[in-house]
PDB file of C-alpha atoms in Angstrom:
ATOM      1  CA  GLU A1228    -104.561   5.497  59.308  1.00  0.00           C
ATOM      2  CA  VAL A1229    -108.011   4.114  58.622  1.00  0.00           C
ATOM      3  CA  GLN A1230    -109.646   3.413  61.968  1.00  0.00           C
ATOM      4  CA  LEU A1231    -112.698   3.549  64.198  1.00  0.00           C
ATOM      5  CA  LEU A1232    -112.471   4.467  67.872  1.00  0.00           C
ATOM      6  CA  GLU A1233    -115.368   3.874  70.232  1.00  0.00           C
ATOM      7  CA  SER A1234    -115.915   5.570  73.583  1.00  0.00           C
ATOM      8  CA  GLY A1235    -118.635   6.178  76.131  1.00  0.00           C
ATOM      9  CA  GLY A1236    -118.927   2.755  77.702  1.00  0.00           C
ATOM     10  CA  GLY A1237    -118.946   2.181  81.418  1.00  0.00           C
ATOM     11  CA  LEU A1238    -120.946   0.969  84.390  1.00  0.00           C
ATOM     12  CA  VAL A1239    -124.580   2.013  84.487  1.00  0.00           C
ATOM     13  CA  GLN A1240    -127.473   1.006  86.719  1.00  0.00           C
ATOM     14  CA  PRO A1241    -130.468  -0.905  85.366  1.00  0.00           C
ATOM     15  CA  GLY A1242    -132.910   1.535  83.796  1.00  0.00           C
ATOM     16  CA  GLY A1243    -130.152   4.032  83.114  1.00  0.00           C
ATOM     17  CA  SER A1244    -128.878   5.581  79.907  1.00  0.00           C
ATOM     18  CA  LEU A1245    -125.582   5.776  78.073  1.00  0.00           C
ATOM     19  CA  ARG A1246    -124.423   7.354  74.833  1.00  0.00           C
ATOM     20  CA  LEU A1247    -121.726   5.637  72.822  1.00  0.00           C
ATOM     21  CA  SER A1248    -119.589   7.435  70.259  1.00  0.00           C
ATOM     22  CA  CYS A1249    -117.436   6.156  67.426  1.00  0.00           C
ATOM     23  CA  VAL A1250    -114.978   8.515  65.757  1.00  0.00           C
ATOM     24  CA  ALA A1251    -113.804   7.606  62.267  1.00  0.00           C
ATOM     25  CA  SER A1252    -110.532   8.636  60.698  1.00  0.00           C
ATOM     26  CA  GLY A1253    -108.607   7.969  57.509  1.00  0.00           C
ATOM     27  CA  PHE A1254    -111.635   7.687  55.198  1.00  0.00           C
ATOM     28  CA  ILE A1255    -114.627   9.717  54.044  1.00  0.00           C
ATOM     29  CA  PHE A1256    -117.019   8.862  56.865  1.00  0.00           C
ATOM     30  CA  GLY A1257    -120.031  10.404  55.179  1.00  0.00           C
ATOM     31  CA  SER A1258    -119.791   7.970  52.274  1.00  0.00           C
ATOM     32  CA  TYR A1259    -120.367   4.835  54.319  1.00  0.00           C
ATOM     33  CA  THR A1260    -123.207   3.041  56.040  1.00  0.00           C
ATOM     34  CA  MET A1261    -122.309   2.354  59.671  1.00  0.00           C
ATOM     35  CA  THR A1262    -123.306  -0.318  62.166  1.00  0.00           C
ATOM     36  CA  TRP A1263    -123.167  -1.235  65.844  1.00  0.00           C
ATOM     37  CA  VAL A1264    -122.507  -4.867  66.782  1.00  0.00           C
ATOM     38  CA  ARG A1265    -122.337  -6.118  70.360  1.00  0.00           C
ATOM     39  CA  GLN A1266    -120.869  -9.113  72.119  1.00  0.00           C
ATOM     40  CA  ALA A1267    -121.969 -10.178  75.582  1.00  0.00           C
ATOM     41  CA  PRO A1268    -119.212 -11.595  77.810  1.00  0.00           C
ATOM     42  CA  GLY A1269    -118.208 -15.018  76.535  1.00  0.00           C
ATOM     43  CA  LYS A1270    -120.913 -14.969  73.864  1.00  0.00           C
ATOM     44  CA  GLY A1271    -121.185 -14.480  70.130  1.00  0.00           C
ATOM     45  CA  LEU A1272    -121.675 -11.430  67.962  1.00  0.00           C
ATOM     46  CA  GLU A1273    -125.062  -9.730  67.713  1.00  0.00           C
ATOM     47  CA  TRP A1274    -125.982  -7.065  65.183  1.00  0.00           C
ATOM     48  CA  VAL A1275    -127.630  -4.118  66.944  1.00  0.00           C
ATOM     49  CA  SER A1276    -128.310  -1.317  64.487  1.00  0.00           C
ATOM     50  CA  SER A1277    -127.296   0.187  61.147  1.00  0.00           C
ATOM     51  CA  ILE A1278    -127.630   3.658  59.626  1.00  0.00           C
ATOM     52  CA  SER A1279    -127.197   4.692  56.001  1.00  0.00           C
ATOM     53  CA  SER A1280    -124.593   7.223  54.946  1.00  0.00           C
ATOM     54  CA  SER A1281    -127.081  10.102  54.868  1.00  0.00           C
ATOM     55  CA  ALA A1282    -129.020   8.855  57.905  1.00  0.00           C
ATOM     56  CA  SER A1283    -132.083   8.484  55.694  1.00  0.00           C
ATOM     57  CA  SER A1284    -132.655   4.936  56.924  1.00  0.00           C
ATOM     58  CA  ARG A1285    -131.974   3.098  60.174  1.00  0.00           C
ATOM     59  CA  TYR A1286    -132.560  -0.464  61.325  1.00  0.00           C
ATOM     60  CA  TYR A1287    -132.582  -2.056  64.770  1.00  0.00           C
ATOM     61  CA  VAL A1288    -132.632  -5.522  66.258  1.00  0.00           C
ATOM     62  CA  ASP A1289    -136.029  -6.185  67.869  1.00  0.00           C
ATOM     63  CA  SER A1290    -134.621  -6.326  71.399  1.00  0.00           C
ATOM     64  CA  VAL A1291    -133.493  -2.670  71.322  1.00  0.00           C
ATOM     65  CA  LYS A1292    -136.293  -1.068  69.308  1.00  0.00           C
ATOM     66  CA  GLY A1293    -137.776   1.848  71.209  1.00  0.00           C
ATOM     67  CA  ARG A1294    -134.810   1.952  73.603  1.00  0.00           C
ATOM     68  CA  PHE A1295    -131.759   2.595  71.396  1.00  0.00           C
ATOM     69  CA  THR A1296    -131.274   5.291  68.783  1.00  0.00           C
ATOM     70  CA  ILE A1297    -128.508   5.277  66.193  1.00  0.00           C
ATOM     71  CA  SER A1298    -127.411   8.590  64.717  1.00  0.00           C
ATOM     72  CA  ARG A1299    -124.425  10.190  63.027  1.00  0.00           C
ATOM     73  CA  ASP A1300    -122.757  13.561  62.525  1.00  0.00           C
ATOM     74  CA  ASN A1301    -120.934  13.440  59.215  1.00  0.00           C
ATOM     75  CA  SER A1302    -119.361  16.858  59.841  1.00  0.00           C
ATOM     76  CA  LYS A1303    -117.635  15.388  62.895  1.00  0.00           C
ATOM     77  CA  ASN A1304    -116.980  11.909  61.464  1.00  0.00           C
ATOM     78  CA  THR A1305    -118.854  10.444  64.411  1.00  0.00           C
ATOM     79  CA  LEU A1306    -121.398   7.670  64.895  1.00  0.00           C
ATOM     80  CA  PHE A1307    -123.568   7.528  68.017  1.00  0.00           C
ATOM     81  CA  LEU A1308    -125.704   5.035  69.880  1.00  0.00           C
ATOM     82  CA  GLN A1309    -128.059   6.447  72.488  1.00  0.00           C
ATOM     83  CA  MET A1310    -129.070   3.659  74.838  1.00  0.00           C
ATOM     84  CA  ASN A1311    -131.993   4.125  77.251  1.00  0.00           C
ATOM     85  CA  SER A1312    -133.794   1.808  79.691  1.00  0.00           C
ATOM     86  CA  LEU A1313    -130.742  -0.387  79.914  1.00  0.00           C
ATOM     87  CA  GLY A1314    -131.007  -3.875  81.352  1.00  0.00           C
ATOM     88  CA  ALA A1315    -128.560  -6.594  82.307  1.00  0.00           C
ATOM     89  CA  GLU A1316    -129.082  -8.174  78.896  1.00  0.00           C
ATOM     90  CA  ASP A1317    -127.442  -5.127  77.314  1.00  0.00           C
ATOM     91  CA  THR A1318    -124.124  -5.802  79.042  1.00  0.00           C
ATOM     92  CA  ALA A1319    -121.636  -6.297  76.234  1.00  0.00           C
ATOM     93  CA  ILE A1320    -118.725  -4.939  74.287  1.00  0.00           C
ATOM     94  CA  TYR A1321    -120.152  -2.618  71.651  1.00  0.00           C
ATOM     95  CA  TYR A1322    -118.277  -2.475  68.351  1.00  0.00           C
ATOM     96  CA  CYS A1323    -118.621   0.172  65.703  1.00  0.00           C
ATOM     97  CA  ALA A1324    -118.247  -1.245  62.188  1.00  0.00           C
ATOM     98  CA  ARG A1325    -118.197   0.077  58.634  1.00  0.00           C
ATOM     99  CA  ASP A1326    -120.342  -1.264  55.814  1.00  0.00           C
ATOM    100  CA  PRO A1327    -118.264  -0.722  52.664  1.00  0.00           C
ATOM    101  CA  GLY A1328    -120.856   1.273  50.722  1.00  0.00           C
ATOM    102  CA  THR A1329    -123.092   4.305  50.687  1.00  0.00           C
ATOM    103  CA  HIS A1330    -126.012   1.914  50.838  1.00  0.00           C
ATOM    104  CA  TYR A1331    -126.287  -1.403  52.641  1.00  0.00           C
ATOM    105  CA  TYR A1332    -123.917  -4.154  51.546  1.00  0.00           C
ATOM    106  CA  TRP A1333    -124.539  -5.968  54.815  1.00  0.00           C
ATOM    107  CA  TYR A1334    -120.973  -6.903  55.609  1.00  0.00           C
ATOM    108  CA  PHE A1335    -118.406  -5.066  57.708  1.00  0.00           C
ATOM    109  CA  ASP A1336    -114.897  -4.402  56.498  1.00  0.00           C
ATOM    110  CA  LEU A1337    -113.591  -2.187  59.299  1.00  0.00           C
ATOM    111  CA  TRP A1338    -114.152  -2.587  63.044  1.00  0.00           C
ATOM    112  CA  GLY A1339    -113.264  -0.548  66.088  1.00  0.00           C
ATOM    113  CA  ARG A1340    -111.752  -2.044  69.221  1.00  0.00           C
ATOM    114  CA  GLY A1341    -115.026  -1.813  71.097  1.00  0.00           C
ATOM    115  CA  THR A1342    -116.267  -0.186  74.289  1.00  0.00           C
ATOM    116  CA  LEU A1343    -117.578  -2.159  77.252  1.00  0.00           C
ATOM    117  CA  VAL A1344    -121.018  -1.435  78.655  1.00  0.00           C
ATOM    118  CA  THR A1345    -121.853  -3.019  82.002  1.00  0.00           C
ATOM    119  CA  VAL A1346    -125.374  -2.768  83.370  1.00  0.00           C
ATOM    120  CA  SER A1347    -125.428  -3.616  87.059  1.00  0.00           C
ATOM    121  CA  SER A1348    -126.604  -2.268  90.378  1.00  0.00           C
TER     122      SER A1348
ATOM    123  CA  GLN B 809    -134.115 -12.845  65.695  1.00  0.00           C
ATOM    124  CA  SER B 810    -132.522 -16.292  65.687  1.00  0.00           C
ATOM    125  CA  THR B 811    -128.940 -17.131  64.889  1.00  0.00           C
ATOM    126  CA  LEU B 812    -127.390 -19.150  62.125  1.00  0.00           C
ATOM    127  CA  THR B 813    -126.212 -22.627  63.141  1.00  0.00           C
ATOM    128  CA  GLN B 814    -122.482 -23.294  63.358  1.00  0.00           C
ATOM    129  CA  PRO B 815    -120.613 -26.130  65.060  1.00  0.00           C
ATOM    130  CA  ALA B 816    -119.384 -25.033  68.468  1.00  0.00           C
ATOM    131  CA  SER B 817    -115.869 -26.252  67.807  1.00  0.00           C
ATOM    132  CA  VAL B 818    -113.604 -27.753  65.173  1.00  0.00           C
ATOM    133  CA  SER B 819    -109.969 -28.761  65.282  1.00  0.00           C
ATOM    134  CA  GLY B 820    -107.178 -29.673  62.944  1.00  0.00           C
ATOM    135  CA  SER B 821    -103.433 -30.141  62.766  1.00  0.00           C
ATOM    136  CA  PRO B 822    -101.025 -27.708  61.132  1.00  0.00           C
ATOM    137  CA  GLY B 823    -101.085 -28.066  57.361  1.00  0.00           C
ATOM    138  CA  GLN B 824    -104.484 -29.720  57.286  1.00  0.00           C
ATOM    139  CA  SER B 825    -107.728 -28.253  55.969  1.00  0.00           C
ATOM    140  CA  ILE B 826    -110.918 -27.732  57.944  1.00  0.00           C
ATOM    141  CA  THR B 827    -114.414 -26.616  57.008  1.00  0.00           C
ATOM    142  CA  ILE B 828    -116.878 -24.706  59.160  1.00  0.00           C
ATOM    143  CA  SER B 829    -120.534 -24.888  58.204  1.00  0.00           C
ATOM    144  CA  CYS B 830    -123.194 -22.236  58.683  1.00  0.00           C
ATOM    145  CA  THR B 831    -126.807 -23.297  58.262  1.00  0.00           C
ATOM    146  CA  GLY B 832    -129.709 -20.939  57.897  1.00  0.00           C
ATOM    147  CA  THR B 833    -132.924 -20.755  55.919  1.00  0.00           C
ATOM    148  CA  ASN B 834    -134.079 -19.606  52.518  1.00  0.00           C
ATOM    149  CA  SER B 835    -134.791 -16.224  54.117  1.00  0.00           C
ATOM    150  CA  ASP B 836    -131.134 -15.628  54.890  1.00  0.00           C
ATOM    151  CA  VAL B 837    -128.244 -17.865  53.778  1.00  0.00           C
ATOM    152  CA  GLY B 838    -130.203 -19.476  50.976  1.00  0.00           C
ATOM    153  CA  GLY B 839    -131.937 -16.359  49.780  1.00  0.00           C
ATOM    154  CA  TYR B 840    -129.066 -14.069  48.844  1.00  0.00           C
ATOM    155  CA  ASN B 841    -125.329 -14.172  48.240  1.00  0.00           C
ATOM    156  CA  LEU B 842    -124.832 -11.879  51.237  1.00  0.00           C
ATOM    157  CA  VAL B 843    -122.903 -14.220  53.497  1.00  0.00           C
ATOM    158  CA  SER B 844    -119.745 -13.037  55.209  1.00  0.00           C
ATOM    159  CA  TRP B 845    -117.246 -14.616  57.594  1.00  0.00           C
ATOM    160  CA  TYR B 846    -115.264 -13.067  60.440  1.00  0.00           C
ATOM    161  CA  GLN B 847    -112.279 -14.186  62.470  1.00  0.00           C
ATOM    162  CA  GLN B 848    -111.921 -13.084  66.085  1.00  0.00           C
ATOM    163  CA  HIS B 849    -108.904 -13.687  68.260  1.00  0.00           C
ATOM    164  CA  PRO B 850    -109.382 -13.471  72.059  1.00  0.00           C
ATOM    165  CA  GLY B 851    -109.730  -9.894  73.251  1.00  0.00           C
ATOM    166  CA  LYS B 852    -109.644  -8.524  69.710  1.00  0.00           C
ATOM    167  CA  ALA B 853    -112.155  -7.065  67.315  1.00  0.00           C
ATOM    168  CA  PRO B 854    -113.585  -9.261  64.559  1.00  0.00           C
ATOM    169  CA  LYS B 855    -111.847  -9.216  61.173  1.00  0.00           C
ATOM    170  CA  LEU B 856    -113.560  -9.678  57.824  1.00  0.00           C
ATOM    171  CA  LEU B 857    -112.352 -12.812  56.012  1.00  0.00           C
ATOM    172  CA  ILE B 858    -114.908 -13.429  53.272  1.00  0.00           C
ATOM    173  CA  TYR B 859    -117.787 -11.399  51.881  1.00  0.00           C
ATOM    174  CA  GLU B 860    -120.607 -12.133  49.419  1.00  0.00           C
ATOM    175  CA  VAL B 861    -120.114 -15.880  49.981  1.00  0.00           C
ATOM    176  CA  SER B 862    -116.702 -16.279  48.376  1.00  0.00           C
ATOM    177  CA  LYS B 863    -114.935 -12.949  47.851  1.00  0.00           C
ATOM    178  CA  TRP B 864    -111.706 -11.946  49.573  1.00  0.00           C
ATOM    179  CA  PRO B 865    -111.097  -8.507  51.055  1.00  0.00           C
ATOM    180  CA  SER B 866    -107.733  -6.998  50.282  1.00  0.00           C
ATOM    181  CA  GLY B 867    -105.004  -8.455  52.462  1.00  0.00           C
ATOM    182  CA  VAL B 868    -106.766 -11.681  53.437  1.00  0.00           C
ATOM    183  CA  SER B 869    -104.946 -14.898  52.649  1.00  0.00           C
ATOM    184  CA  ASN B 870    -106.413 -17.141  49.955  1.00  0.00           C
ATOM    185  CA  ARG B 871    -106.034 -20.012  52.425  1.00  0.00           C
ATOM    186  CA  PHE B 872    -109.497 -18.899  53.497  1.00  0.00           C
ATOM    187  CA  SER B 873    -112.282 -19.690  51.050  1.00  0.00           C
ATOM    188  CA  GLY B 874    -116.050 -19.549  51.133  1.00  0.00           C
ATOM    189  CA  SER B 875    -118.866 -21.351  49.376  1.00  0.00           C
ATOM    190  CA  LYS B 876    -122.583 -21.940  49.612  1.00  0.00           C
ATOM    191  CA  SER B 877    -125.017 -24.726  48.777  1.00  0.00           C
ATOM    192  CA  GLY B 878    -128.683 -24.186  49.419  1.00  0.00           C
ATOM    193  CA  ASN B 879    -129.183 -22.917  52.948  1.00  0.00           C
ATOM    194  CA  THR B 880    -125.684 -23.814  54.128  1.00  0.00           C
ATOM    195  CA  ALA B 881    -122.570 -21.696  53.721  1.00  0.00           C
ATOM    196  CA  SER B 882    -119.083 -22.984  54.423  1.00  0.00           C
ATOM    197  CA  LEU B 883    -115.697 -21.542  55.301  1.00  0.00           C
ATOM    198  CA  THR B 884    -112.677 -23.667  54.438  1.00  0.00           C
ATOM    199  CA  ILE B 885    -109.241 -22.964  55.854  1.00  0.00           C
ATOM    200  CA  SER B 886    -106.437 -24.771  54.084  1.00  0.00           C
ATOM    201  CA  GLY B 887    -102.857 -25.209  55.263  1.00  0.00           C
ATOM    202  CA  LEU B 888    -103.808 -24.651  58.903  1.00  0.00           C
ATOM    203  CA  GLN B 889    -101.408 -22.481  60.855  1.00  0.00           C
ATOM    204  CA  ALA B 890    -101.126 -21.880  64.575  1.00  0.00           C
ATOM    205  CA  GLU B 891    -102.294 -18.279  64.172  1.00  0.00           C
ATOM    206  CA  ASP B 892    -105.576 -19.494  62.679  1.00  0.00           C
ATOM    207  CA  GLU B 893    -106.660 -20.572  66.167  1.00  0.00           C
ATOM    208  CA  ALA B 894    -109.563 -18.223  66.847  1.00  0.00           C
ATOM    209  CA  ASP B 895    -113.340 -17.923  66.842  1.00  0.00           C
ATOM    210  CA  TYR B 896    -115.106 -17.776  63.481  1.00  0.00           C
ATOM    211  CA  TYR B 897    -118.511 -16.266  62.805  1.00  0.00           C
ATOM    212  CA  CYS B 898    -120.717 -16.399  59.760  1.00  0.00           C
ATOM    213  CA  CYS B 899    -123.147 -13.596  59.017  1.00  0.00           C
ATOM    214  CA  ALA B 900    -126.000 -13.330  56.547  1.00  0.00           C
ATOM    215  CA  TYR B 901    -128.511 -10.773  55.412  1.00  0.00           C
ATOM    216  CA  THR B 902    -132.051 -11.742  56.334  1.00  0.00           C
ATOM    217  CA  THR B 903    -135.204 -10.547  54.646  1.00  0.00           C
ATOM    218  CA  THR B 904    -137.193 -11.412  57.750  1.00  0.00           C
ATOM    219  CA  THR B 905    -136.056  -8.242  59.506  1.00  0.00           C
ATOM    220  CA  THR B 906    -133.994  -6.325  56.884  1.00  0.00           C
ATOM    221  CA  SER B 907    -130.820  -6.791  58.858  1.00  0.00           C
ATOM    222  CA  VAL B 908    -128.103  -9.350  59.391  1.00  0.00           C
ATOM    223  CA  ILE B 909    -127.867 -12.274  61.751  1.00  0.00           C
ATOM    224  CA  PHE B 910    -124.694 -13.933  62.965  1.00  0.00           C
ATOM    225  CA  GLY B 911    -123.938 -17.553  63.595  1.00  0.00           C
ATOM    226  CA  GLY B 912    -123.240 -18.654  67.142  1.00  0.00           C
ATOM    227  CA  GLY B 913    -119.523 -18.901  66.438  1.00  0.00           C
ATOM    228  CA  THR B 914    -117.071 -21.766  66.020  1.00  0.00           C
ATOM    229  CA  LYS B 915    -113.918 -22.129  68.058  1.00  0.00           C
ATOM    230  CA  LEU B 916    -111.051 -23.451  65.954  1.00  0.00           C
ATOM    231  CA  THR B 917    -108.295 -25.286  67.770  1.00  0.00           C
ATOM    232  CA  VAL B 918    -105.035 -25.977  65.958  1.00  0.00           C
ATOM    233  CA  LEU B 919    -103.627 -29.131  67.543  1.00  0.00           C
TER     234      LEU B 919
END
C-alpha cells in the first residue's frame, strides 16, 4: 500500500526541540520531492518546508528558517524535520506530503495522517 | 508569507453546484498554472482534488473542476453530495519565496 506515516510528535516546552519522522512505503521514495505542511488547531494549512529527491535543494517558510531543518534518508525511505527553539506558534499537526516528481511540481498527491506537536509549559 | 484569499464559507443543497474562489496576485495564482485544490474532512488529512489549475488526479470525481482567470482561481463542485461537506483549500506556487502558499480555507456546508 502506498502510504506515509509520521511520528515523533508530542508535548515539548518552549525553547525545546523535536525531531519528526515520516516513513514512506509502497513507492520509490528516492524518486520524489517531499514536503512538510502544518495545521495549527482550528486553522488552515501552512507549507513549512520542501526537499528535492536527492536533497540537493531545500526550502523553508520564513517563520522557521534557522530553526527547522528538513532532511531525508533515501536508504531508509524516511523524511525528517528537526525542529529547534520551538515556540507556541509551532503548535500544530505536522503532515508529511509527497510532491509527484523528482523535481518540484508544487502540489501534493499523497499525505500522511499527521503527527501533533504541542509546545507548552 | 501571506495567504491566498478564499471565502470563509459557502453552502448549497444536494444536486446544486457551488464555486469557491481563490484570489492571489500575479506573483502566485496569476503567474503560473501551478494552482491546486485540496479537500479536508474533519480530523482527516487533506486530499488532492485538482492540480495545475484544472487537472484531475486519478480517482477524483469529475464533479470537481478547476479554472483560472487572471489572479483568481476557482473550484466548482457540481451535483453536490452530502459527503462533499468539508473544508477546501487552494494552493499556489509563489515566485516571491520559491514555495507555495495556501488559501485560508473554505468550509462547505451541504444543506
